[in-house]
């Protein structure tokens, strides 16, 4: 399956229709998910209306973790098999993951203020999520700091693979330590603890984030491939002159 | 039960949707710029041949 996308020309052909398709899907899902979350879903018996922040906060948290996992797999493939598009995919995903992680932290803070009485607490979940955001920024900075793209790709891949250690820390932080943040309430042994009326908008928004990630990832990868082509031609022109 | 709180909800949605919109526009504009330069390169190459 991956070998189908190994050829940049074939990838450009496939992503040419897949990226707009994901973009339309994301728009439709947000158009359904946002009113569902804000108007049609019920208030919580304890948190009141503030529970609606869950529908933007939780998908941002899920996808910021999943995107980092995706970058880890792409980095591994890039280092081991030198797949033509693996480094491009990892680099293209980073700003999207960083944005999702940043939004998760901001919306979490906006949720924490009315429910916990504090904007921020240095507990396990919040701190490990902040570390994930900083790793994303470090990864992007490393790519931009090293001029030689081959070297930058190797160094960034190593950083990404080392940073993978933070994913289980984020996930299990609420189990390992006594935290202010609640434990897992959707994907947990014994089934979800969330009211079924809230699951619809939560998953509509989660799929909206996923579709948006698909559209932006493919668009970013297309930009990177075009940039490489243009810069390679410029270099050849400079060498010939 | 926490009463009110709508201003926190509105702020969270404004930040999220605004942030995602800025990200999407930035990615789209950057991609459009490089696609334009790649097309110009292809046109230049085909003119040279």
XYZ file of C-alpha atoms in Angstrom:
290
model
C 0.000 0.000 0.000
C 2.760 2.432 1.030
C 4.722 1.687 -2.139
C 1.816 3.179 -4.163
C 2.620 6.558 -2.560
C 6.419 6.137 -2.748
C 6.494 7.797 -6.143
C 6.068 11.594 -5.718
C 4.464 11.910 -9.183
C 1.828 9.293 -8.307
C 1.342 10.913 -4.894
C 0.727 14.305 -6.547
C -1.857 12.704 -8.837
C -3.713 10.943 -5.987
C -3.496 13.815 -3.510
C -4.761 16.231 -6.188
C -8.287 14.901 -5.690
C -7.937 13.457 -2.155
C -6.970 16.774 -0.461
C -10.061 18.727 -1.674
C -12.243 15.716 -0.819
C -10.935 15.724 2.779
C -11.394 19.524 2.918
C -15.063 19.275 1.872
C -15.591 16.412 4.340
C -14.046 18.519 7.127
C -16.283 21.501 6.302
C -19.411 19.309 6.304
C -18.448 17.630 9.591
C -17.683 20.979 11.281
C -20.979 22.391 9.911
C -22.784 19.448 11.544
C -20.600 19.099 14.645
C -20.441 22.717 15.877
C -24.230 23.373 16.048
C -24.746 19.853 17.458
C -22.186 20.586 20.181
C -23.342 24.131 20.962
C -27.130 23.856 20.609
C -28.481 20.312 20.408
C -26.314 18.435 22.924
C -27.404 18.533 26.578
C -25.712 20.489 29.375
C -23.943 18.405 32.025
C -25.607 17.907 35.414
C -22.454 19.156 37.198
C -20.492 21.201 34.660
C -23.510 22.915 33.087
C -22.887 24.570 29.725
C -19.086 24.491 30.135
C -19.121 20.785 29.182
C -19.493 21.978 25.563
C -15.774 22.849 25.615
C -15.197 19.072 25.607
C -16.217 18.881 21.920
C -13.306 21.073 20.807
C -10.820 20.149 23.556
C -10.958 16.332 23.491
C -10.593 15.861 19.681
C -7.673 18.332 19.717
C -6.026 16.213 22.446
C -6.708 12.899 20.666
C -5.413 14.093 17.308
C -2.363 15.904 18.677
C -1.300 12.547 20.176
C -2.263 10.552 17.065
C -0.445 12.974 14.740
C 2.706 12.649 16.813
C 2.345 8.852 16.574
C 1.948 9.207 12.799
C 5.119 11.356 12.696
C 6.923 8.683 14.719
C 5.940 5.964 12.233
C 6.894 8.191 9.268
C 10.244 9.062 10.903
C 10.960 5.367 11.544
C 10.117 4.498 7.912
C 12.300 7.409 6.755
C 15.281 6.333 8.851
C 15.050 2.582 8.156
C 13.743 2.329 4.582
C 14.562 5.804 3.238
C 11.018 6.018 1.858
C 10.861 8.957 -0.557
C 7.885 10.626 1.115
C 8.284 9.566 4.759
C 10.318 12.625 5.849
C 8.047 14.888 3.821
C 4.983 13.418 5.577
C 6.514 13.755 9.064
C 7.542 17.366 8.463
C 4.186 18.263 6.887
C 2.271 16.855 9.874
C 4.239 18.761 12.536
C 2.638 22.242 12.268
C -0.831 20.650 12.243
C -0.038 18.582 15.338
C 1.497 21.622 17.050
C -1.652 23.668 16.354
C -3.898 20.901 17.702
C -1.711 20.562 20.827
C -1.744 24.353 21.340
C -5.539 24.445 20.946
C -5.844 21.542 23.395
C -3.851 23.509 26.004
C -5.795 26.770 25.482
C -9.255 25.161 25.466
C -8.243 23.007 28.444
C -7.308 26.164 30.309
C -10.649 27.751 29.365
C -12.412 24.601 30.639
C -10.310 24.423 33.809
C -11.052 27.982 34.921
C -14.801 27.478 35.593
C -14.650 23.778 36.592
C -11.420 23.526 38.631
C -11.134 27.169 39.638
C -7.683 27.481 38.055
C -6.366 28.228 34.556
C -3.317 26.018 34.984
C -1.964 23.366 37.323
C 1.415 21.626 37.068
C -0.146 18.184 37.210
C 0.918 15.130 35.207
C -1.533 15.414 32.305
C -1.245 19.170 31.747
C 2.543 19.194 32.074
C 3.078 16.203 29.763
C 0.750 17.805 27.195
C 2.788 21.025 27.421
C 5.947 18.927 26.894
C 4.330 17.415 23.760
C 3.627 20.941 22.439
C 7.246 21.978 23.130
C 8.546 18.828 21.363
C 6.431 19.753 18.318
C 7.954 23.273 18.314
C 11.460 21.844 18.766
C 10.913 19.443 15.853
C 9.770 22.303 13.562
C 12.666 24.519 14.728
C 15.200 21.729 14.087
C 13.978 21.255 10.499
C 14.324 24.998 9.895
C 17.680 25.361 11.655
C 19.666 22.801 9.621
C 20.345 23.880 6.051
C 21.204 20.448 4.611
C 17.780 18.778 4.164
C 19.140 15.199 4.373
C 20.867 15.982 7.671
C 17.834 17.897 8.960
C 15.584 14.929 8.139
C 17.822 12.466 10.062
C 18.172 14.752 13.114
C 14.445 15.587 13.164
C 13.557 11.887 12.828
C 15.785 11.018 15.809
C 14.217 13.823 17.874
C 10.748 12.606 16.878
C 11.536 8.980 17.800
C 13.000 9.999 21.175
C 9.938 12.196 21.798
C 7.642 9.177 21.339
C 8.411 8.291 24.974
C 6.126 11.195 25.940
C 2.997 9.655 24.344
C 2.436 6.905 26.968
C 3.322 9.470 29.661
C 0.530 11.780 28.419
C -1.931 8.889 28.143
C -1.189 7.192 31.490
C -0.397 10.351 33.479
C -3.936 10.343 34.909
C -3.444 6.724 36.064
C 0.139 6.965 37.359
C -0.249 10.195 39.341
C -2.962 11.824 41.379
C -3.978 14.551 38.953
C -6.563 17.298 38.804
C -7.371 16.124 35.272
C -10.046 13.450 35.064
C -9.111 9.902 33.974
C -10.034 8.547 30.521
C -13.811 8.600 30.080
C -14.388 7.471 26.458
C -11.815 4.772 25.638
C -11.545 2.901 28.932
C -12.048 -0.623 30.255
C -15.718 -1.170 31.030
C -16.983 1.199 28.340
C -17.525 4.914 28.031
C -18.581 6.955 31.065
C -20.052 9.697 28.874
C -23.796 10.041 28.258
C -24.704 8.638 24.791
C -26.286 12.010 23.881
C -22.825 13.568 24.078
C -21.051 10.877 22.056
C -22.594 11.938 18.711
C -21.254 15.518 18.669
C -17.955 14.381 20.209
C -17.315 11.897 17.396
C -18.628 14.299 14.704
C -16.023 16.827 15.876
C -13.333 14.134 16.181
C -13.941 13.060 12.565
C -13.984 16.747 11.504
C -10.517 17.201 13.022
C -9.372 13.985 11.318
C -10.657 15.102 7.893
C -9.039 18.517 8.373
C -5.760 16.830 9.269
C -6.011 14.714 6.093
C -6.630 17.769 3.907
C -3.877 19.878 5.485
C -1.344 17.037 5.552
C -1.784 16.272 1.853
C -1.741 19.997 0.949
C 1.427 20.565 3.014
C 3.082 17.526 1.393
C 2.167 18.779 -2.092
C 3.720 22.164 -1.229
C 6.894 20.451 0.024
C 7.229 18.351 -3.159
C 6.726 21.413 -5.381
C 9.239 23.388 -3.280
C 11.840 20.613 -3.630
C 11.331 20.530 -7.403
C 11.663 24.314 -7.741
C 14.708 24.504 -5.441
C 16.407 21.562 -7.188
C 15.921 23.317 -10.556
C 17.294 26.551 -9.070
C 20.365 24.697 -7.741
C 20.945 23.009 -11.116
C 20.659 26.425 -12.792
C 23.148 27.962 -10.342
C 25.612 25.066 -10.817
C 25.327 25.291 -14.627
C 26.011 29.049 -14.488
C -24.023 22.627 39.024
C -21.919 25.356 37.425
C -24.260 28.059 36.147
C -23.477 30.383 33.240
C -20.056 29.756 31.784
C -21.113 30.550 28.229
C -18.330 33.116 27.853
C -15.766 30.331 28.439
C -17.533 28.179 25.834
C -17.667 31.015 23.277
C -13.983 31.835 23.868
C -12.983 28.161 23.425
C -14.903 27.837 20.138
C -13.631 31.205 18.851
C -10.017 30.256 19.592
C -10.433 26.783 18.084
C -12.289 27.716 14.907
C -10.167 30.852 14.433
C -6.939 28.913 14.984
C -7.938 26.138 12.593
C -9.046 28.688 9.976
C -5.709 30.553 10.200
C -3.843 27.224 9.889
C -5.936 26.162 6.867
C -5.505 29.515 5.075
C -1.740 29.555 5.752
C -1.311 25.986 4.445
C -3.482 26.700 1.368
C -1.663 29.950 0.479
C 1.760 28.342 0.906
C 0.741 25.383 -1.265
C -0.703 27.700 -3.909
C 2.525 29.723 -4.017
C 4.733 26.652 -4.543
C 2.296 25.148 -7.069
C 2.457 28.392 -9.069
C 6.283 28.351 -9.055
C 6.311 24.660 -10.078
C 3.923 25.404 -12.974
C 6.172 28.285 -14.074
C 9.151 25.916 -13.959
C 7.293 23.343 -16.099
C 6.269 26.054 -18.584
C 9.878 27.294 -18.802
C 11.151 23.752 -19.362
C 8.617 22.984 -22.102
C 9.442 26.322 -23.794
C 13.146 25.404 -23.796
C 12.515 21.973 -25.402
